Amino acid sequence: MTKSWRQFHGFFGRSIFLKLFVVYLLTAVVLLGGLRAFKFWTLDERNFFQTPWGRILAHQANYLLGEIGSPPDPEKAKRIAEEWGVQIRVEGAGASWSTDSRLPSIPSLRIHGSHAQSPFQASRFRFHPVIIANDDAQRVALFFSHRPSRNVDAWMLTLLIGMIAAVLTGSYWGVRWFLRPVGWLNVGAKEIAKGNFDHQVPVRSPDEFGRLAASFNDMAQQVREMIRARDRLLVDVSHELRSPLTRMKVAIEFIQDPSSKEKLQQELRELETMVAELLESERLTSQGGQLDLVATDLVSIVKEVVGAYALQGAGVRLVASPGRVVLSLDRQRAHIVFRNLLENAIKYSPREKGPIEIRITVETDFVCIAIRDHGPGIPLDEQSRIFEPFYRVDPSRTRETGGYGLGLNLVKKIMEAHGGEVVLSCSSDIGSTFILKFPIR
């Protein structure tokens, strides 16, 4: 299979407009061809000369036979073929010739047995009628509407091709116009997949596509309300937990057993972290929690975080970095992003495989920060969901295998609030690389 054919096949497979257009085109061609074939396949040679059309052709055949004379004159026959578009074949009496070499022999034409001995016989060739005149010396066949292609003028052929192209182009764009809602629905589905539940698909007609678009908008609105209700519930619960947590911290201070006290304090710190991340996530999506953007050296923030975690677990190492990159950032929330990613990386990276590596590169539109660990990796079927809130690769949710599944979701929201993104690049068994893309403005 050639490359051009693969490209055409790929385009044809992706375009519903082209598929429908081809279906319409083939339907028209088959329908017109079938009607024409039906007309001539139902030609009744036995009663042909009793029909009005048959009598007209018989009358015309008598006239043309008189024009070419007896015996038939080849020169006159050629002139008639050019003027009338009726091709002539003569056989018998020591002569066999035709005005078109592509005409079949007269014995090869099918003739109904009821008038095999009649002076006039009817047959057909290539869906066109043929009248055969017989006498004792020779047979003359007149092929009506059989015109050689060489007689078609170039300008007529060009005009015909242009008309066909115009009709096909108009049909194609007509199909695209009527199927515009398919494109709108495709865009709407992509926006919903990105989390933009406020996107509305245009509803321009009351037909099936219009009703489908309206149903799509209703579905998006219901999903949006469900997610907002979930977020409001989490935030309300988080607010309500802050007062009990404060009282618990005070109560823990009165415990005399150091071991029990340390365990309870660890549990309390994890609960406080979860509540803080929930509240921070909600602030990012509210009007009052917008970013506090200031001109900040991104490299200095990374170096601060690397210094803080350099001695923890497998350690952290900055392997590549420009000297200085100043961006418009929320410094505190940038710290949260790096802290959450590094804590995950340290948690899953064995000490013997070396430190976590950080690389900073400057591209055309983004500053990319790649954080690579040496952990067990993330299964391919889990990678698309790790940024969802409360989602954990390990369903057991033990303390040894991670927190509550909020850290990566908060990273994603902070990066999107900055106009950037976080991307996971890894296989399922050789570690993970998280790539942060900060836009250059």
Coordinates of C-alpha atoms in Angstrom, one line a residue:
M1 CA 0.0 0.0 0.0
T2 CA 1.5 3.3 -1.1
K3 CA 1.9 6.3 1.2
S4 CA -0.6 8.4 -0.8
W5 CA -3.2 5.7 -0.7
R6 CA -2.8 5.4 3.1
Q7 CA -3.1 9.2 3.4
F8 CA -6.3 9.2 1.3
H9 CA -7.7 6.2 3.2
G10 CA -7.0 7.9 6.5
F11 CA -8.7 11.1 5.4
F12 CA -11.7 9.2 4.0
G13 CA -12.0 7.3 7.2
R14 CA -12.0 10.5 9.4
S15 CA -14.5 12.5 7.3
I16 CA -18.2 11.7 7.6
F17 CA -18.9 14.5 5.1
L18 CA -16.8 12.7 2.4
K19 CA -18.5 9.4 3.2
L20 CA -22.0 10.8 2.9
F21 CA -21.0 12.7 -0.3
V22 CA -19.7 9.5 -1.8
V23 CA -22.8 7.6 -0.8
Y24 CA -25.0 10.3 -2.5
L25 CA -22.8 10.3 -5.6
L26 CA -22.9 6.5 -6.0
T27 CA -26.6 6.5 -5.3
A28 CA -27.2 9.0 -8.1
V29 CA -24.9 7.2 -10.6
V30 CA -26.5 3.8 -9.9
L31 CA -30.0 5.2 -10.0
L32 CA -29.5 7.0 -13.3
G33 CA -27.6 4.0 -14.8
G34 CA -30.3 1.6 -13.6
L35 CA -33.1 3.7 -15.1
R36 CA -31.3 3.9 -18.4
A37 CA -30.5 0.2 -18.4
F38 CA -34.1 -0.7 -17.4
K39 CA -35.4 1.4 -20.3
F40 CA -33.4 -0.6 -22.9
W41 CA -33.4 -4.0 -21.2
T42 CA -37.2 -3.8 -21.4
L43 CA -36.9 -3.1 -25.2
D44 CA -39.4 -5.5 -26.9
E45 CA -37.8 -6.3 -30.2
R46 CA -40.9 -8.4 -31.2
N47 CA -43.3 -5.4 -31.0
F48 CA -40.8 -2.7 -31.5
F49 CA -42.2 -1.4 -34.7
Q50 CA -45.7 -1.2 -33.3
T51 CA -44.5 1.4 -30.7
P52 CA -44.5 5.2 -31.5
W53 CA -40.7 5.3 -31.0
G54 CA -40.2 2.2 -33.2
R55 CA -42.3 3.7 -36.0
I56 CA -40.3 6.9 -35.9
L57 CA -37.0 5.1 -36.1
A58 CA -38.3 2.9 -38.9
H59 CA -39.4 5.9 -40.9
Q60 CA -35.9 7.5 -40.3
A61 CA -34.2 4.3 -41.3
N62 CA -36.2 4.2 -44.6
Y63 CA -35.1 7.7 -45.4
L64 CA -31.4 7.0 -44.6
L65 CA -31.4 3.9 -46.7
G66 CA -32.7 5.9 -49.6
E67 CA -29.9 8.5 -49.0
I68 CA -27.0 6.0 -49.1
G69 CA -28.5 4.3 -52.3
S70 CA -28.5 0.7 -53.4
P71 CA -25.9 -0.6 -53.4
P72 CA -24.9 1.5 -50.4
D73 CA -22.3 4.2 -51.1
P74 CA -19.6 4.3 -48.4
E75 CA -19.0 8.1 -48.9
K76 CA -22.6 8.9 -48.4
A77 CA -22.8 6.6 -45.4
K78 CA -19.8 8.5 -43.8
R79 CA -21.5 11.8 -44.4
I80 CA -24.7 10.6 -42.8
A81 CA -22.8 9.2 -39.8
E82 CA -21.2 12.6 -39.3
E83 CA -24.4 14.7 -39.8
W84 CA -26.9 12.4 -38.2
G85 CA -24.9 10.5 -35.6
V86 CA -26.2 7.2 -37.1
Q87 CA -23.4 4.6 -37.7
I88 CA -23.9 2.1 -40.6
R89 CA -22.6 -1.4 -41.2
V90 CA -23.1 -3.2 -44.5
E91 CA -22.5 -6.9 -45.0
G92 CA -23.1 -9.2 -48.1
A93 CA -22.9 -9.0 -51.9
G94 CA -19.1 -9.2 -51.7
A95 CA -18.9 -6.1 -49.5
S96 CA -18.3 -5.7 -45.8
W97 CA -17.6 -2.2 -44.3
S98 CA -18.8 0.1 -41.6
T99 CA -18.5 3.8 -40.7
D100 CA -17.1 2.9 -37.3
S101 CA -14.6 0.0 -36.9
R102 CA -15.9 -0.7 -33.4
L103 CA -19.4 -1.8 -34.6
P104 CA -20.1 -5.5 -34.1
S105 CA -20.9 -7.8 -37.0
I106 CA -24.6 -8.1 -37.9
P107 CA -24.9 -11.8 -37.2
S108 CA -23.6 -11.2 -33.7
L109 CA -26.7 -9.0 -32.9
R110 CA -29.6 -10.6 -31.0
I111 CA -32.7 -10.6 -33.1
H112 CA -36.1 -11.9 -32.0
G113 CA -37.2 -15.1 -33.8
S114 CA -40.7 -13.8 -34.6
H115 CA -39.4 -11.5 -37.3
A116 CA -36.2 -13.2 -38.3
Q117 CA -37.3 -13.2 -41.9
S118 CA -38.8 -9.7 -41.9
P119 CA -37.3 -7.0 -44.1
F120 CA -36.8 -4.8 -40.9
Q121 CA -35.5 -6.2 -37.7
A122 CA -34.9 -4.6 -34.3
S123 CA -31.9 -5.2 -32.0
R124 CA -29.8 -3.2 -29.6
F125 CA -26.1 -2.4 -29.0
R126 CA -24.7 -0.8 -25.9
F127 CA -28.2 0.3 -24.8
H128 CA -28.9 1.9 -28.2
P129 CA -31.5 0.7 -30.7
V130 CA -30.3 -0.9 -34.0
I131 CA -32.5 -1.4 -37.1
I132 CA -31.4 -4.0 -39.7
A133 CA -32.7 -3.8 -43.3
N134 CA -32.5 -7.1 -45.3
D135 CA -32.8 -7.8 -49.0
D136 CA -31.6 -10.7 -51.1
A137 CA -28.1 -9.3 -51.7
Q138 CA -27.0 -7.7 -48.5
R139 CA -27.9 -6.6 -44.9
V140 CA -27.6 -3.0 -43.7
A141 CA -27.6 -2.2 -39.9
L142 CA -28.2 1.3 -38.7
F143 CA -26.9 2.0 -35.2
F144 CA -28.8 5.0 -33.7
S145 CA -27.2 7.3 -31.2
H146 CA -23.9 5.6 -31.5
R147 CA -21.4 8.4 -31.9
P148 CA -17.6 7.7 -31.7
S149 CA -15.9 9.6 -28.9
R150 CA -13.5 11.3 -31.4
N151 CA -16.4 13.4 -32.6
V152 CA -16.8 15.1 -29.3
D153 CA -15.3 18.6 -29.4
A154 CA -12.7 19.5 -26.8
W155 CA -14.6 22.5 -25.6
M156 CA -17.8 20.4 -25.1
L157 CA -15.8 17.9 -23.1
T158 CA -14.2 20.7 -21.0
L159 CA -17.7 22.2 -20.4
L160 CA -19.1 18.9 -19.4
I161 CA -16.2 18.2 -16.9
G162 CA -16.6 21.7 -15.5
M163 CA -20.4 21.3 -15.0
I164 CA -19.8 17.9 -13.3
A165 CA -17.1 19.4 -11.0
A166 CA -19.4 22.4 -10.1
V167 CA -22.3 20.0 -9.3
L168 CA -20.0 17.8 -7.2
T169 CA -18.4 20.7 -5.4
G170 CA -21.8 22.2 -4.6
S171 CA -23.1 18.9 -3.3
Y172 CA -20.1 18.4 -1.1
W173 CA -20.3 21.8 0.5
G174 CA -24.1 21.4 0.8
V175 CA -23.5 18.2 2.8
R176 CA -20.9 20.0 5.0
W177 CA -23.4 22.8 5.6
F178 CA -26.1 20.5 6.8
L179 CA -23.7 18.5 9.0
R180 CA -22.1 21.5 10.7
P181 CA -23.6 20.4 14.1
V182 CA -21.4 17.3 13.9
G183 CA -18.4 19.6 14.1
W184 CA -19.9 21.7 16.9
L185 CA -20.6 18.5 18.9
N186 CA -17.0 17.4 18.4
V187 CA -15.7 20.7 19.7
G188 CA -18.1 20.5 22.6
A189 CA -17.0 17.0 23.5
K190 CA -13.4 18.1 23.5
E191 CA -14.2 21.1 25.8
I192 CA -16.1 18.8 28.2
A193 CA -13.1 16.5 28.2
K194 CA -10.9 19.4 29.2
G195 CA -13.2 20.2 32.1
N196 CA -14.9 23.3 30.5
F197 CA -18.4 22.4 31.4
D198 CA -19.6 26.0 30.6
H199 CA -19.2 25.4 26.9
Q200 CA -22.5 25.4 25.0
V201 CA -23.0 23.8 21.6
P202 CA -24.9 26.1 19.2
V203 CA -28.5 25.0 18.5
R204 CA -29.5 26.4 15.1
S205 CA -32.3 24.1 13.9
P206 CA -35.1 22.0 15.3
D207 CA -34.1 18.8 13.5
E208 CA -32.4 15.7 14.9
F209 CA -29.0 17.5 15.1
G210 CA -30.6 20.4 16.9
R211 CA -32.3 18.1 19.4
L212 CA -29.0 16.2 19.9
A213 CA -27.1 19.5 20.5
A214 CA -29.8 20.6 23.1
S215 CA -29.5 17.3 24.9
F216 CA -25.7 17.6 24.9
N217 CA -26.0 21.0 26.5
D218 CA -28.4 19.7 29.1
M219 CA -26.0 16.8 29.9
A220 CA -23.1 19.2 30.3
Q221 CA -25.1 21.4 32.6
Q222 CA -26.1 18.5 34.8
V223 CA -22.5 17.2 35.0
R224 CA -21.4 20.7 35.9
E225 CA -23.9 21.0 38.7
M226 CA -22.9 17.5 40.0
I227 CA -19.3 18.5 40.1
R228 CA -20.0 21.8 41.7
A229 CA -22.2 20.1 44.3
R230 CA -19.4 17.6 45.1
D231 CA -16.8 20.5 45.4
R232 CA -19.1 22.5 47.7
L233 CA -19.6 19.4 49.9
L234 CA -15.9 18.8 50.2
V235 CA -15.2 22.5 51.0
D236 CA -18.0 22.6 53.6
V237 CA -16.8 19.4 55.2
S238 CA -13.2 20.8 55.2
H239 CA -14.3 24.0 56.9
E240 CA -16.2 22.1 59.5
L241 CA -13.1 19.9 60.2
R242 CA -10.8 22.8 61.0
S243 CA -12.4 23.4 64.5
P244 CA -12.3 19.8 65.6
L245 CA -8.7 19.5 64.3
T246 CA -7.7 22.5 66.4
R247 CA -9.3 21.0 69.5
M248 CA -7.5 17.7 68.8
K249 CA -4.2 19.4 68.6
V250 CA -4.7 20.9 72.0
A251 CA -5.8 17.6 73.5
I252 CA -2.9 15.7 72.1
E253 CA -0.5 18.0 73.9
F254 CA -1.7 16.6 77.2
I255 CA -0.9 13.0 76.3
Q256 CA 2.1 11.7 78.4
D257 CA 3.1 8.7 76.3
P258 CA 5.6 10.0 73.7
S259 CA 5.0 7.1 71.3
S260 CA 1.2 7.5 71.2
K261 CA 1.6 11.3 71.1
E262 CA 3.8 11.1 68.0
K263 CA 1.5 8.7 66.2
L264 CA -1.5 10.9 66.9
Q265 CA 0.4 14.0 65.8
Q266 CA 1.3 12.3 62.5
E267 CA -2.3 11.4 61.8
L268 CA -3.4 14.9 62.6
R269 CA -0.8 16.4 60.3
E270 CA -2.1 14.2 57.4
L271 CA -5.6 15.3 58.1
E272 CA -4.5 19.0 58.2
T273 CA -2.7 18.5 54.9
M274 CA -5.8 17.0 53.3
V275 CA -8.0 19.8 54.5
A276 CA -5.5 22.5 53.4
E277 CA -5.3 21.0 49.9
L278 CA -9.1 20.8 49.6
L279 CA -9.4 24.4 50.6
E280 CA -6.6 25.5 48.4
S281 CA -8.1 23.7 45.4
E282 CA -11.4 25.4 46.0
R283 CA -9.8 28.9 46.3
L284 CA -8.2 28.4 42.9
T285 CA -11.6 28.1 41.3
S286 CA -13.3 30.9 43.2
Q287 CA -13.3 34.6 42.5
G288 CA -11.5 35.5 45.7
G289 CA -8.7 33.0 45.3
Q290 CA -7.0 34.2 42.2
L291 CA -3.2 34.0 41.8
D292 CA -1.0 36.6 43.3
L293 CA 1.3 37.1 40.2
V294 CA 4.6 38.8 40.6
A295 CA 7.8 38.8 38.5
T296 CA 9.7 35.8 40.0
D297 CA 12.9 33.9 39.1
L298 CA 11.6 30.4 38.5
V299 CA 15.2 28.9 38.8
S300 CA 15.6 30.3 42.3
I301 CA 12.3 28.7 43.4
V302 CA 13.5 25.3 42.1
K303 CA 16.8 25.7 43.8
E304 CA 15.1 26.5 47.1
V305 CA 13.0 23.4 46.9
V306 CA 15.9 21.2 45.8
G307 CA 17.9 22.4 48.9
A308 CA 14.9 21.6 51.2
Y309 CA 14.6 18.0 49.9
A310 CA 18.3 17.3 49.0
L311 CA 18.8 15.1 52.1
Q312 CA 15.4 13.3 52.2
G313 CA 15.1 9.8 50.8
A314 CA 17.0 9.3 47.6
G315 CA 17.7 13.0 47.4
V316 CA 17.1 15.6 44.7
R317 CA 19.6 16.9 42.1
L318 CA 19.3 19.8 39.6
V319 CA 21.1 18.4 36.5
A320 CA 20.4 21.1 33.9
S321 CA 19.3 24.7 34.3
P322 CA 19.7 28.2 32.7
G323 CA 21.1 30.9 35.0
R324 CA 17.9 32.9 35.4
V325 CA 14.3 32.7 34.1
V326 CA 11.9 35.5 35.3
L327 CA 8.2 34.7 34.9
S328 CA 4.9 36.1 36.2
L329 CA 4.2 33.6 39.0
D330 CA 2.4 33.0 42.3
R331 CA 5.5 32.1 44.3
Q332 CA 3.7 30.4 47.1
R333 CA 1.6 28.2 44.8
A334 CA 4.6 27.4 42.7
H335 CA 6.3 26.1 45.9
I336 CA 3.2 23.8 46.4
V337 CA 3.6 22.4 42.9
F338 CA 7.2 21.5 43.4
R339 CA 6.7 20.2 46.9
N340 CA 3.9 17.9 46.0
L341 CA 5.7 16.4 43.0
L342 CA 9.0 16.0 44.9
E343 CA 7.4 14.4 47.9
N344 CA 5.7 11.8 45.6
A345 CA 9.0 11.2 43.8
I346 CA 10.9 10.7 47.0
K347 CA 8.3 8.4 48.4
Y348 CA 8.5 6.0 45.4
S349 CA 12.2 6.2 44.5
P350 CA 14.6 3.6 46.2
R351 CA 17.7 5.2 47.6
E352 CA 20.0 2.8 45.7
K353 CA 18.9 4.0 42.3
G354 CA 20.1 7.6 42.8
P355 CA 18.5 11.0 43.4
I356 CA 15.5 12.5 41.6
E357 CA 16.6 14.5 38.6
I358 CA 15.3 17.9 37.7
R359 CA 15.9 19.6 34.4
I360 CA 14.9 23.2 33.4
T361 CA 14.8 24.0 29.7
V362 CA 13.6 27.1 27.9
E363 CA 11.5 26.6 24.7
T364 CA 9.8 29.1 22.4
D365 CA 6.6 29.5 24.4
F366 CA 7.2 27.6 27.6
V367 CA 9.7 27.0 30.3
C368 CA 9.7 23.2 30.9
I369 CA 10.7 21.6 34.2
A370 CA 11.1 17.8 34.1
I371 CA 11.1 15.9 37.4
R372 CA 12.2 12.3 36.9
D373 CA 12.1 9.7 39.6
H374 CA 13.3 6.0 39.6
G375 CA 10.2 4.4 41.1
P376 CA 8.1 1.5 39.8
G377 CA 6.3 3.7 37.3
I378 CA 2.5 4.1 36.6
P379 CA 0.5 1.5 34.7
L380 CA -0.6 2.7 31.3
D381 CA -4.3 2.3 32.0
E382 CA -3.9 4.4 35.1
Q383 CA -2.0 7.4 33.7
S384 CA -5.0 9.2 32.3
R385 CA -6.7 9.4 35.8
I386 CA -3.9 10.2 38.2
F387 CA -4.8 13.9 38.2
E388 CA -8.3 13.2 39.4
P389 CA -9.2 14.2 43.0
F390 CA -9.0 11.3 45.5
Y391 CA -7.7 8.9 42.8
R392 CA -5.0 6.5 43.9
V393 CA -3.1 4.0 41.8
D394 CA -2.9 1.8 44.9
P395 CA -6.6 1.2 45.9
S396 CA -5.5 0.0 49.4
R397 CA -4.8 3.6 50.5
T398 CA -2.2 2.6 53.1
R399 CA 0.1 5.2 54.6
E400 CA 3.1 3.5 53.1
T401 CA 1.8 4.0 49.5
G402 CA 0.7 7.6 49.6
G403 CA -1.8 10.2 50.8
Y404 CA -5.3 10.9 49.9
G405 CA -5.0 11.4 46.1
L406 CA -5.3 15.2 46.3
G407 CA -1.7 16.4 45.6
L408 CA -1.5 15.8 41.9
N409 CA -5.0 17.3 41.4
L410 CA -3.9 20.4 43.1
V411 CA -0.7 20.5 41.0
K412 CA -2.9 20.4 37.9
K413 CA -5.2 23.2 39.0
I414 CA -2.3 25.5 40.0
M415 CA -0.6 24.9 36.6
E416 CA -3.8 25.6 34.7
A417 CA -4.4 28.7 36.8
H418 CA -1.0 29.9 35.5
G419 CA -2.0 29.1 31.9
G420 CA 0.4 26.1 31.8
E421 CA 0.0 22.4 32.1
V422 CA 1.5 19.3 33.8
V423 CA 2.2 16.3 31.6
L424 CA 3.1 12.7 32.6
S425 CA 5.7 10.9 30.5
C426 CA 6.6 7.4 31.6
S427 CA 6.4 3.7 30.8
S428 CA 4.8 1.3 33.3
D429 CA 8.0 0.0 34.9
I430 CA 11.0 2.4 34.7
G431 CA 10.0 5.4 36.7
S432 CA 7.9 8.5 36.0
T433 CA 8.7 12.0 34.6
F434 CA 6.4 14.9 35.3
I435 CA 6.8 17.8 33.0
L436 CA 5.7 21.3 34.1
K437 CA 5.1 23.8 31.4
F438 CA 5.1 27.5 32.5
P439 CA 4.1 29.9 29.8
I440 CA 6.5 32.7 28.9
R441 CA 4.6 36.0 29.0

